[in-house]
Tab-separated table of C-alpha atoms in Angstrom:
chain	number	residue	atom	x	y	z
B	1	MET	CA	68.760	205.973	133.349
B	2	THR	CA	69.102	204.129	130.044
B	3	GLY	CA	71.932	202.478	128.202
B	4	PHE	CA	74.561	202.292	130.939
B	5	LEU	CA	75.205	198.586	131.667
B	6	ARG	CA	77.984	196.673	129.925
B	7	VAL	CA	76.903	193.044	129.739
B	8	LEU	CA	78.486	189.713	128.796
B	9	ALA	CA	76.271	186.695	128.060
B	10	VAL	CA	77.915	183.247	128.133
B	11	ASP	CA	76.285	179.994	126.981
B	12	ASP	CA	77.648	177.070	124.981
B	13	GLU	CA	74.279	176.398	123.306
B	14	PRO	CA	73.751	178.849	120.392
B	15	PRO	CA	69.913	178.903	120.555
B	16	ALA	CA	69.997	179.624	124.295
B	17	LEU	CA	72.664	182.285	123.815
B	18	ASP	CA	70.684	183.912	120.996
B	19	GLU	CA	67.522	184.021	123.134
B	20	LEU	CA	69.391	185.483	126.104
B	21	ALA	CA	71.103	188.073	123.903
B	22	TYR	CA	67.773	189.029	122.290
B	23	HIS	CA	66.170	189.795	125.663
B	24	LEU	CA	69.225	191.673	126.938
B	25	ARG	CA	69.479	193.848	123.823
B	26	ALA	CA	65.803	194.737	124.213
B	27	ASP	CA	66.335	196.133	127.706
B	28	PRO	CA	67.011	199.899	127.689
B	29	ARG	CA	69.469	199.624	130.590
B	30	VAL	CA	71.920	197.624	128.465
B	31	ALA	CA	74.390	199.876	126.640
B	32	ARG	CA	76.722	197.221	125.256
B	33	LEU	CA	76.361	193.467	124.931
B	34	HIS	CA	79.138	190.928	124.371
B	35	THR	CA	78.512	187.223	123.867
B	36	ALA	CA	80.700	184.157	124.340
B	37	GLY	CA	80.181	180.464	123.629
B	38	ASP	CA	82.407	179.173	126.428
B	39	ALA	CA	84.534	180.273	129.378
B	40	THR	CA	87.711	180.678	127.326
B	41	GLU	CA	86.025	183.078	124.927
B	42	ALA	CA	84.439	184.884	127.886
B	43	LEU	CA	87.849	185.461	129.471
B	44	ARG	CA	89.131	186.903	126.182
B	45	VAL	CA	86.215	189.345	126.149
B	46	LEU	CA	86.856	190.291	129.772
B	47	ARG	CA	90.523	190.858	129.010
B	48	ASP	CA	89.705	193.403	126.314
B	49	ALA	CA	86.519	195.053	127.614
B	50	ASP	CA	85.078	196.393	130.851
B	51	VAL	CA	81.965	194.481	131.881
B	52	ASP	CA	79.485	195.283	134.673
B	53	VAL	CA	77.617	191.971	134.737
B	54	VAL	CA	78.039	188.459	133.338
B	55	PHE	CA	74.944	186.352	132.570
B	56	LEU	CA	76.410	182.899	132.847
B	57	ASP	CA	75.286	179.370	132.033
B	58	ILE	CA	76.502	176.775	134.536
B	59	ARG	CA	76.849	173.512	132.622
B	60	MET	CA	79.394	174.076	129.873
B	61	PRO	CA	82.229	171.928	128.511
B	62	GLY	CA	85.705	172.712	129.784
B	63	LEU	CA	85.625	175.403	132.446
B	64	ASP	CA	82.013	175.448	133.642
B	65	GLY	CA	80.049	178.450	134.877
B	66	MET	CA	80.786	177.908	138.573
B	67	GLU	CA	84.511	177.621	137.897
B	68	LEU	CA	84.452	180.743	135.737
B	69	ALA	CA	82.584	182.632	138.472
B	70	ARG	CA	85.320	181.704	140.950
B	71	VAL	CA	87.889	183.132	138.546
B	72	LEU	CA	85.866	186.341	138.182
B	73	ARG	CA	85.710	186.796	141.951
B	74	ARG	CA	89.483	187.245	141.959
B	75	PHE	CA	89.330	190.217	139.576
B	76	ALA	CA	90.312	193.575	141.054
B	77	ARG	CA	86.867	194.871	140.025
B	78	PRO	CA	84.730	191.731	139.647
B	79	PRO	CA	81.551	191.985	137.576
B	80	ALA	CA	78.202	191.019	139.019
B	81	ILE	CA	77.209	187.414	138.269
B	82	VAL	CA	73.761	186.199	137.211
B	83	PHE	CA	73.538	182.468	136.639
B	84	VAL	CA	71.140	181.385	133.877
B	85	THR	CA	70.520	177.648	133.925
B	86	ALA	CA	67.953	174.925	133.366
B	87	TYR	CA	68.883	173.282	136.677
B	88	ASP	CA	68.387	174.231	140.329
B	89	ASP	CA	71.156	172.100	141.856
B	90	GLY	CA	73.658	174.965	141.654
B	91	ALA	CA	71.645	177.415	143.738
B	92	VAL	CA	73.580	176.790	146.956
B	93	ASP	CA	76.924	177.254	145.213
B	94	ALA	CA	75.565	180.432	143.633
B	95	PHE	CA	74.776	181.721	147.114
B	96	ASP	CA	78.268	180.822	148.275
B	97	LEU	CA	79.778	182.738	145.346
B	98	GLY	CA	77.737	185.853	146.050
B	99	ALA	CA	75.740	185.747	142.814
B	100	THR	CA	73.354	188.639	142.262
B	101	ASP	CA	70.641	186.376	140.859
B	102	TYR	CA	69.854	182.837	139.679
B	103	VAL	CA	67.517	182.604	136.684
B	104	ARG	CA	65.926	179.413	135.440
B	105	LYS	CA	65.618	178.563	131.753
B	106	PRO	CA	63.638	179.077	129.613
B	107	VAL	CA	64.387	182.756	130.107
B	108	GLN	CA	61.399	185.091	130.410
B	109	ALA	CA	61.744	188.781	129.567
B	110	GLU	CA	60.092	189.869	132.831
B	111	ARG	CA	62.379	187.664	134.916
B	112	LEU	CA	65.457	188.959	133.108
B	113	ALA	CA	64.302	192.544	133.661
B	114	GLU	CA	64.099	191.808	137.382
B	115	SER	CA	67.668	190.479	137.315
B	116	LEU	CA	68.858	193.668	135.674
B	117	ARG	CA	67.123	195.670	138.385
B	118	ARG	CA	69.014	193.638	140.979
B	119	VAL	CA	72.271	194.224	139.142
B	120	VAL	CA	71.684	197.967	139.038
B	121	GLY	CA	70.946	197.959	142.763
B	122	SER	CA	74.069	195.960	143.559
B	123	ARG	CA	76.311	198.253	141.488
B	124	VAL	CA	75.072	201.544	143.000
B	125	VAL	CA	77.706	202.999	145.338
B	126	PRO	CA	76.709	205.741	147.811
B	127	THR	CA	78.779	208.880	147.321
B	128	HIS	CA	78.078	210.687	150.595
B	129	PRO	CA	80.767	209.803	153.195
B	130	ALA	CA	78.211	209.139	155.937
B	131	ALA	CA	76.252	206.812	153.647
B	132	MET	CA	79.440	205.012	152.692
B	133	ALA	CA	80.295	204.493	156.348
B	134	ARG	CA	76.872	202.926	156.926
B	135	ALA	CA	76.945	200.763	153.809
B	136	GLU	CA	77.532	197.071	154.549
B	137	PRO	CA	77.356	194.071	152.258
B	138	ASP	CA	74.070	192.191	152.421
B	139	PRO	CA	74.627	188.708	150.987
B	140	THR	CA	71.745	186.899	149.373
B	141	ILE	CA	70.577	183.297	149.371
B	142	PRO	CA	68.547	181.674	146.569
B	143	VAL	CA	64.997	180.633	147.469
B	144	GLU	CA	62.147	179.164	145.446
B	145	LEU	CA	59.008	181.297	145.026
B	146	ALA	CA	56.228	179.935	142.816
B	147	GLY	CA	58.701	177.979	140.702
B	148	THR	CA	61.122	180.892	140.355
B	149	THR	CA	64.510	181.093	142.053
B	150	ARG	CA	65.030	184.491	143.694
B	151	MET	CA	67.791	185.916	145.840
B	152	LEU	CA	66.642	186.679	149.389
B	153	PRO	CA	68.732	189.273	151.298
B	154	ARG	CA	70.238	187.894	154.490
B	155	SER	CA	68.990	190.995	156.325
B	156	ALA	CA	65.403	189.807	155.746
B	157	VAL	CA	65.975	186.590	157.729
B	158	ARG	CA	64.753	186.719	161.343
B	159	TRP	CA	65.493	183.173	162.429
B	160	VAL	CA	66.324	179.810	160.875
B	161	GLU	CA	64.939	176.363	161.644
B	162	ALA	CA	66.669	173.084	160.748
B	163	GLN	CA	64.661	170.548	158.766
B	164	GLY	CA	66.975	167.617	158.081
B	165	ASP	CA	69.562	168.627	155.487
B	166	TYR	CA	67.472	171.710	154.712
B	167	ALA	CA	66.907	174.973	156.558
B	168	ARG	CA	63.733	177.035	156.758
B	169	LEU	CA	64.408	180.773	156.669
B	170	HIS	CA	61.782	182.762	158.556
B	171	THR	CA	61.207	186.350	157.440
B	172	ALA	CA	58.713	189.001	158.521
B	173	ASP	CA	56.237	187.900	155.848
B	174	GLY	CA	56.752	184.147	155.474
B	175	SER	CA	59.325	181.379	155.274
B	176	HIS	CA	61.471	179.683	152.645
B	177	LEU	CA	62.969	176.190	152.576
B	178	VAL	CA	66.522	176.059	151.217
B	179	ARG	CA	68.888	173.159	150.629
B	180	VAL	CA	71.567	174.348	153.057
B	181	PRO	CA	72.309	172.658	156.413
B	182	LEU	CA	71.763	174.806	159.499
B	183	ALA	CA	75.374	174.234	160.562
B	184	THR	CA	76.593	175.788	157.307
B	185	LEU	CA	74.499	178.913	157.815
B	186	ALA	CA	75.582	179.152	161.458
B	187	GLU	CA	79.218	179.232	160.363
B	188	ARG	CA	78.761	181.639	157.446
B	189	TRP	CA	76.435	184.050	159.247
B	190	ALA	CA	78.098	184.218	162.661
B	191	ASP	CA	79.786	187.538	161.840
B	192	ALA	CA	76.395	189.009	160.895
B	193	GLY	CA	74.968	188.440	164.378
B	194	PHE	CA	73.266	185.079	163.930
B	195	VAL	CA	73.696	182.819	166.977
B	196	ARG	CA	72.971	179.152	167.549
B	197	ILE	CA	70.492	178.700	170.397
B	198	HIS	CA	69.627	175.060	169.791
B	199	ARG	CA	70.681	172.274	167.447
B	200	SER	CA	67.582	173.139	165.410
B	201	TYR	CA	67.528	176.955	165.645
B	202	LEU	CA	69.632	179.913	164.599
B	203	VAL	CA	68.471	183.457	165.408
B	204	GLN	CA	69.501	187.045	164.735
B	205	LEU	CA	70.765	188.201	168.149
B	206	ARG	CA	69.544	191.799	167.817
B	207	LEU	CA	65.974	190.590	167.216
B	208	ILE	CA	65.661	188.651	170.486
B	209	ALA	CA	62.983	190.464	172.493
B	210	GLU	CA	63.109	188.188	175.544
B	211	LEU	CA	65.076	185.371	177.146
B	212	ARG	CA	63.016	183.717	179.858
B	213	LEU	CA	62.701	180.510	181.838
B	214	ALA	CA	59.760	178.337	180.827
B	215	ASN	CA	58.539	174.986	182.114
B	216	SER	CA	60.840	172.995	179.835
B	217	GLY	CA	63.853	175.342	180.028
B	218	TYR	CA	64.836	178.687	178.548
B	219	VAL	CA	63.136	180.162	175.494
B	220	VAL	CA	63.753	183.289	173.430
B	221	VAL	CA	61.053	185.394	171.828
B	222	VAL	CA	61.567	186.593	168.251
B	223	ASP	CA	58.659	188.259	166.443
B	224	GLU	CA	56.299	186.992	169.178
B	225	THR	CA	57.428	183.418	168.490
B	226	GLU	CA	58.939	181.323	171.289
B	227	LEU	CA	62.007	179.315	170.315
B	228	PRO	CA	63.702	176.802	172.651
B	229	VAL	CA	67.218	177.367	173.951
B	230	SER	CA	69.183	174.212	174.649
B	231	ARG	CA	71.062	173.894	177.948
B	232	ARG	CA	74.441	173.803	176.222
B	233	HIS	CA	73.770	177.131	174.461
B	234	THR	CA	72.161	178.998	177.372
B	235	ARG	CA	75.314	180.396	179.014
B	236	GLU	CA	76.855	181.511	175.718
B	237	LEU	CA	73.610	183.176	174.665
B	238	LYS	CA	73.324	185.058	177.980
B	239	ASP	CA	76.908	186.303	177.611
B	240	LYS	CA	76.249	187.509	174.058
B	241	LEU	CA	73.070	189.317	175.081
B	242	VAL	CA	74.902	191.068	177.934
B	243	ARG	CA	77.766	192.100	175.646
B	244	ALA	CA	75.323	193.385	173.038
B	245	ALA	CA	73.495	195.416	175.680
B	246	LYS	CA	76.748	196.937	176.942
B	247	GLN	CA	77.689	197.942	173.403
B	248	ASP	CA	74.337	199.696	173.033
B	249	TRP	CA	74.837	201.566	176.337
B	250	ASN	CA	78.270	202.787	175.280
B	251	ARG	CA	77.106	204.245	171.947
C-alpha cells in the first residue's frame, strides 16, 4: 500500500524539522504531512485534522514532547507516537507511554523507514472476529542495539535479571540491558504473566519448564537455564504453577 498514513512532525528547531519532514515526504507510505514548531501548534493541527502518527521531539520550550504525548494518550482515538530526539534519557518514559518507536537524531532515512513500518504494524486491526478475540496488546520497551534505540516487544522477553538499577532482558536470541529497575517491571508486567521468583529474577510463568529442589534450594528451568527461587517466593510460585496447570486442564 502507498500513500495512506497521515503524519504530524513536531520539532522546535527548524533545521531538524525540515530534515524530518524531508525524509517523511520521501516515504511512499505517507499520504499527508503536517508540521508544527511546538506543542501548541501541534494541538491546533490535531484539532483540525485526523492524524495517524506523530513524530515528536522531546525537549521543546513550553509543553515538551513527553507532556504532549500524555495529552495525546487521552484522545478518543490517540495517534501512534514516535519520539525523535538527540538524547536517550527519555527512553524509559517513552516505554511507559506506549510509544511505537524511539529514534535518535540525526535522523537516518533507513531508521525512519523502519519506524514507519512499526507504525503500520501497530495500526493494523484484524477484521475477522476470531482474530480480534485473540488480539492482545503487546507493549514494547526501548533497548539499545548497535547504538540504535529499538522497541522490543514484551512477548519476546523470557526472563529478566536485576543488575543494580538496571534490568537485563533475556530473549530467545540474546539479552538487552535497560535502565529500568526490576521492581518496576515486576509491577507493570504482573498482569502479563511475569512472576517474581527471587529479588534478582523475574520470569514468564508459562515458560517455566521445571521447578525442582537443588542443593542450595529450589530452581526453575527456563530455556534450559536454571534460575534460583528464593525461599520467600517458593510457596507463591508453587501456587501459581498449580493454578496455571488447572486452567490448562479446564480448557
